[in-house]
Amino acid sequence: MVSKSKVASAGAVAAVLLGTGFAVQPARAEVPPVSAVVLSQGVTSAPFKIKANGDRKVLYRKAVVQPGASTGWHYHLGEEIAVINSGTFTRIEGADCSVRAYGPGESLVEPVGPDTVHMGINNGTEPVELYVVDIIPKNATAPTVAAPDPGCDPAGKRAGRGGE
């Protein structure tokens, strides 16, 4: 059985601790009413317009392309703006097999439609990290559509024609 003096002592300690508000409470950090963090940024000189006929779905994605991997040949159903955060992303244009490499801090704007087939490749030794915004038709299930190989090799030359 617990004596009355022990209960009284425990009660007095509790009263003192509660009365002081527990001196060991952590300080509360002020939370700003609005905050934003820049995840990545890049620069592009490509002119572009966003055209929308009807409702659109906006996707914000982080894409990672491992060393040696590619996106495969494809085209976009809607506008896409990408920022390269790390690594080097090599883009091959299917119409003329032209090649352009994009590095950290650069942006690319992808054209829309089946006549704009292209592929991205990571020829480097580290993963490529991109932040991407897609503005696609609201009923689209993905931002891209797979396309047949237009005949470019990974170096950007026409396969079997010596780069013609």
mmCIF file of C-alpha atoms in Angstrom:
data_model
loop_
_atom_site.group_PDB
_atom_site.id
_atom_site.type_symbol
_atom_site.label_atom_id
_atom_site.label_comp_id
_atom_site.label_asym_id
_atom_site.label_seq_id
_atom_site.Cartn_x
_atom_site.Cartn_y
_atom_site.Cartn_z
ATOM 1 C CA MET A 1 0.000 0.000 0.000
ATOM 2 C CA VAL A 2 1.285 3.486 -0.842
ATOM 3 C CA SER A 3 1.511 5.929 2.034
ATOM 4 C CA LYS A 4 -0.323 9.255 2.008
ATOM 5 C CA SER A 5 2.969 11.133 2.151
ATOM 6 C CA LYS A 6 4.253 9.459 -1.053
ATOM 7 C CA VAL A 7 1.018 10.273 -2.874
ATOM 8 C CA ALA A 8 1.187 13.859 -1.608
ATOM 9 C CA SER A 9 4.840 14.156 -2.671
ATOM 10 C CA ALA A 10 4.057 12.790 -6.145
ATOM 11 C CA GLY A 11 1.133 15.195 -6.394
ATOM 12 C CA ALA A 12 3.324 18.136 -5.413
ATOM 13 C CA VAL A 13 5.962 17.212 -8.008
ATOM 14 C CA ALA A 14 3.269 16.865 -10.680
ATOM 15 C CA ALA A 15 1.802 20.244 -9.752
ATOM 16 C CA VAL A 16 5.204 21.920 -9.962
ATOM 17 C CA LEU A 17 5.966 20.314 -13.331
ATOM 18 C CA LEU A 18 2.551 21.136 -14.766
ATOM 19 C CA GLY A 19 2.671 24.631 -13.366
ATOM 20 C CA THR A 20 5.998 25.379 -15.024
ATOM 21 C CA GLY A 21 4.892 23.963 -18.364
ATOM 22 C CA PHE A 22 7.756 21.464 -18.443
ATOM 23 C CA ALA A 23 10.910 23.454 -19.037
ATOM 24 C CA VAL A 24 12.122 20.722 -21.435
ATOM 25 C CA GLN A 25 9.434 21.340 -24.069
ATOM 26 C CA PRO A 26 10.955 21.947 -27.513
ATOM 27 C CA ALA A 27 10.447 25.395 -28.980
ATOM 28 C CA ARG A 28 7.868 25.521 -31.753
ATOM 29 C CA ALA A 29 9.209 26.576 -35.111
ATOM 30 C CA GLU A 30 7.257 29.230 -36.927
ATOM 31 C CA VAL A 31 5.588 27.786 -40.016
ATOM 32 C CA PRO A 32 5.281 30.292 -42.859
ATOM 33 C CA PRO A 33 1.772 30.635 -44.279
ATOM 34 C CA VAL A 34 3.093 29.843 -47.788
ATOM 35 C CA SER A 35 6.350 28.171 -48.715
ATOM 36 C CA ALA A 36 7.949 26.942 -51.903
ATOM 37 C CA VAL A 37 11.121 25.034 -52.718
ATOM 38 C CA VAL A 38 12.765 25.171 -56.125
ATOM 39 C CA LEU A 39 13.423 21.547 -57.042
ATOM 40 C CA SER A 40 15.315 22.296 -60.230
ATOM 41 C CA GLN A 41 15.671 25.091 -62.760
ATOM 42 C CA GLY A 42 16.900 25.356 -66.302
ATOM 43 C CA VAL A 43 17.173 27.670 -69.273
ATOM 44 C CA THR A 44 15.851 27.119 -72.792
ATOM 45 C CA SER A 45 15.968 29.242 -75.911
ATOM 46 C CA ALA A 46 13.295 27.151 -77.644
ATOM 47 C CA PRO A 47 10.208 29.176 -78.540
ATOM 48 C CA PHE A 48 6.974 27.523 -77.479
ATOM 49 C CA LYS A 49 3.271 28.041 -76.956
ATOM 50 C CA ILE A 50 0.896 25.960 -74.942
ATOM 51 C CA LYS A 51 -2.287 25.329 -76.915
ATOM 52 C CA ALA A 52 -5.260 23.788 -75.218
ATOM 53 C CA ASN A 53 -8.519 22.830 -76.864
ATOM 54 C CA GLY A 54 -10.619 21.535 -74.012
ATOM 55 C CA ASP A 55 -9.664 20.266 -70.590
ATOM 56 C CA ARG A 56 -6.072 19.238 -69.949
ATOM 57 C CA LYS A 57 -4.346 17.094 -67.375
ATOM 58 C CA VAL A 58 -1.111 18.471 -65.907
ATOM 59 C CA LEU A 59 1.527 15.970 -64.820
ATOM 60 C CA TYR A 60 4.566 16.921 -62.794
ATOM 61 C CA ARG A 61 7.112 14.113 -62.782
ATOM 62 C CA LYS A 62 10.617 13.302 -61.689
ATOM 63 C CA ALA A 63 12.156 11.037 -64.308
ATOM 64 C CA VAL A 64 15.375 9.097 -63.828
ATOM 65 C CA VAL A 65 17.213 7.539 -66.783
ATOM 66 C CA GLN A 66 19.863 5.055 -65.711
ATOM 67 C CA PRO A 67 23.272 4.886 -67.463
ATOM 68 C CA GLY A 68 22.920 3.131 -70.820
ATOM 69 C CA ALA A 69 19.100 3.344 -70.799
ATOM 70 C CA SER A 70 16.879 5.127 -73.300
ATOM 71 C CA THR A 71 13.304 6.339 -73.487
ATOM 72 C CA GLY A 72 12.746 4.420 -76.705
ATOM 73 C CA TRP A 73 11.386 6.097 -79.816
ATOM 74 C CA HIS A 74 8.218 8.017 -79.016
ATOM 75 C CA TYR A 75 6.225 11.194 -79.523
ATOM 76 C CA HIS A 76 4.262 13.408 -77.150
ATOM 77 C CA LEU A 77 0.490 13.803 -76.916
ATOM 78 C CA GLY A 78 0.810 17.249 -75.340
ATOM 79 C CA GLU A 79 3.326 19.883 -74.451
ATOM 80 C CA GLU A 80 6.300 18.845 -72.323
ATOM 81 C CA ILE A 81 8.917 20.996 -70.641
ATOM 82 C CA ALA A 82 11.823 19.227 -68.940
ATOM 83 C CA VAL A 83 14.677 20.502 -66.777
ATOM 84 C CA ILE A 84 17.861 18.465 -66.507
ATOM 85 C CA ASN A 85 18.789 18.361 -62.821
ATOM 86 C CA SER A 86 21.785 16.016 -63.056
ATOM 87 C CA GLY A 87 23.600 13.919 -65.630
ATOM 88 C CA THR A 88 23.736 14.388 -69.394
ATOM 89 C CA PHE A 89 20.659 13.582 -71.458
ATOM 90 C CA THR A 90 21.196 12.997 -75.174
ATOM 91 C CA ARG A 91 18.200 13.560 -77.477
ATOM 92 C CA ILE A 92 18.037 12.140 -81.008
ATOM 93 C CA GLU A 93 15.546 13.683 -83.432
ATOM 94 C CA GLY A 94 13.977 10.990 -85.624
ATOM 95 C CA ALA A 95 13.297 13.204 -88.672
ATOM 96 C CA ASP A 96 16.965 13.968 -89.393
ATOM 97 C CA CYS A 97 18.870 11.918 -86.775
ATOM 98 C CA SER A 98 20.316 15.104 -85.270
ATOM 99 C CA VAL A 99 21.780 14.768 -81.782
ATOM 100 C CA ARG A 100 21.849 17.249 -78.909
ATOM 101 C CA ALA A 101 23.151 16.725 -75.389
ATOM 102 C CA TYR A 102 21.567 18.554 -72.435
ATOM 103 C CA GLY A 103 23.287 18.968 -69.083
ATOM 104 C CA PRO A 104 22.335 20.200 -65.619
ATOM 105 C CA GLY A 105 20.599 23.571 -65.708
ATOM 106 C CA GLU A 106 19.382 23.174 -69.283
ATOM 107 C CA SER A 107 15.765 22.740 -70.321
ATOM 108 C CA LEU A 108 14.131 21.229 -73.334
ATOM 109 C CA VAL A 109 10.705 21.738 -74.811
ATOM 110 C CA GLU A 110 9.354 18.725 -76.656
ATOM 111 C CA PRO A 111 7.232 19.136 -79.768
ATOM 112 C CA VAL A 112 3.802 17.518 -79.998
ATOM 113 C CA GLY A 113 2.491 14.898 -82.412
ATOM 114 C CA PRO A 114 3.339 11.778 -84.407
ATOM 115 C CA ASP A 115 5.550 13.681 -86.862
ATOM 116 C CA THR A 116 7.970 14.569 -84.027
ATOM 117 C CA VAL A 117 9.387 11.130 -83.127
ATOM 118 C CA HIS A 118 12.522 11.253 -80.977
ATOM 119 C CA MET A 119 14.441 9.358 -78.312
ATOM 120 C CA GLY A 120 16.449 10.262 -75.223
ATOM 121 C CA ILE A 121 19.508 8.306 -74.100
ATOM 122 C CA ASN A 122 21.789 8.389 -71.086
ATOM 123 C CA ASN A 123 25.246 7.733 -72.527
ATOM 124 C CA GLY A 124 26.895 8.761 -69.258
ATOM 125 C CA THR A 125 28.006 6.917 -66.157
ATOM 126 C CA GLU A 126 25.575 8.489 -63.678
ATOM 127 C CA PRO A 127 21.761 8.571 -63.691
ATOM 128 C CA VAL A 128 20.082 11.471 -65.467
ATOM 129 C CA GLU A 129 17.474 13.182 -63.314
ATOM 130 C CA LEU A 130 14.850 15.346 -64.995
ATOM 131 C CA TYR A 131 11.883 17.280 -63.661
ATOM 132 C CA VAL A 132 9.118 17.249 -66.235
ATOM 133 C CA VAL A 133 5.802 19.029 -66.714
ATOM 134 C CA ASP A 134 3.399 17.484 -69.235
ATOM 135 C CA ILE A 135 0.181 19.168 -70.329
ATOM 136 C CA ILE A 136 -1.841 16.436 -72.019
ATOM 137 C CA PRO A 137 -5.446 15.764 -73.045
ATOM 138 C CA LYS A 138 -7.451 14.887 -69.920
ATOM 139 C CA ASN A 139 -8.352 11.408 -71.216
ATOM 140 C CA ALA A 140 -4.767 10.487 -72.144
ATOM 141 C CA THR A 141 -3.400 7.592 -70.105
ATOM 142 C CA ALA A 142 0.266 8.546 -70.641
ATOM 143 C CA PRO A 143 2.155 11.579 -71.943
ATOM 144 C CA THR A 144 3.901 9.652 -74.742
ATOM 145 C CA VAL A 145 3.155 7.108 -77.449
ATOM 146 C CA ALA A 146 5.737 4.530 -78.564
ATOM 147 C CA ALA A 147 6.822 4.928 -82.191
ATOM 148 C CA PRO A 148 8.715 2.785 -84.698
ATOM 149 C CA ASP A 149 12.462 3.247 -85.056
ATOM 150 C CA PRO A 150 12.961 5.870 -87.800
ATOM 151 C CA GLY A 151 16.316 4.335 -88.759
ATOM 152 C CA CYS A 152 18.750 6.375 -86.644
ATOM 153 C CA ASP A 153 21.522 4.616 -84.762
ATOM 154 C CA PRO A 154 22.365 5.701 -81.192
ATOM 155 C CA ALA A 155 25.054 8.075 -82.531
ATOM 156 C CA GLY A 156 22.404 9.927 -84.522
ATOM 157 C CA LYS A 157 23.269 8.647 -87.988
ATOM 158 C CA ARG A 158 20.917 6.952 -90.389
ATOM 159 C CA ALA A 159 21.456 3.240 -89.952
ATOM 160 C CA GLY A 160 23.160 1.679 -92.954
ATOM 161 C CA ARG A 161 23.692 4.983 -94.773
ATOM 162 C CA GLY A 162 26.797 6.447 -93.160
ATOM 163 C CA GLY A 163 24.975 9.378 -91.637
ATOM 164 C CA GLU A 164 23.064 10.580 -94.694
#
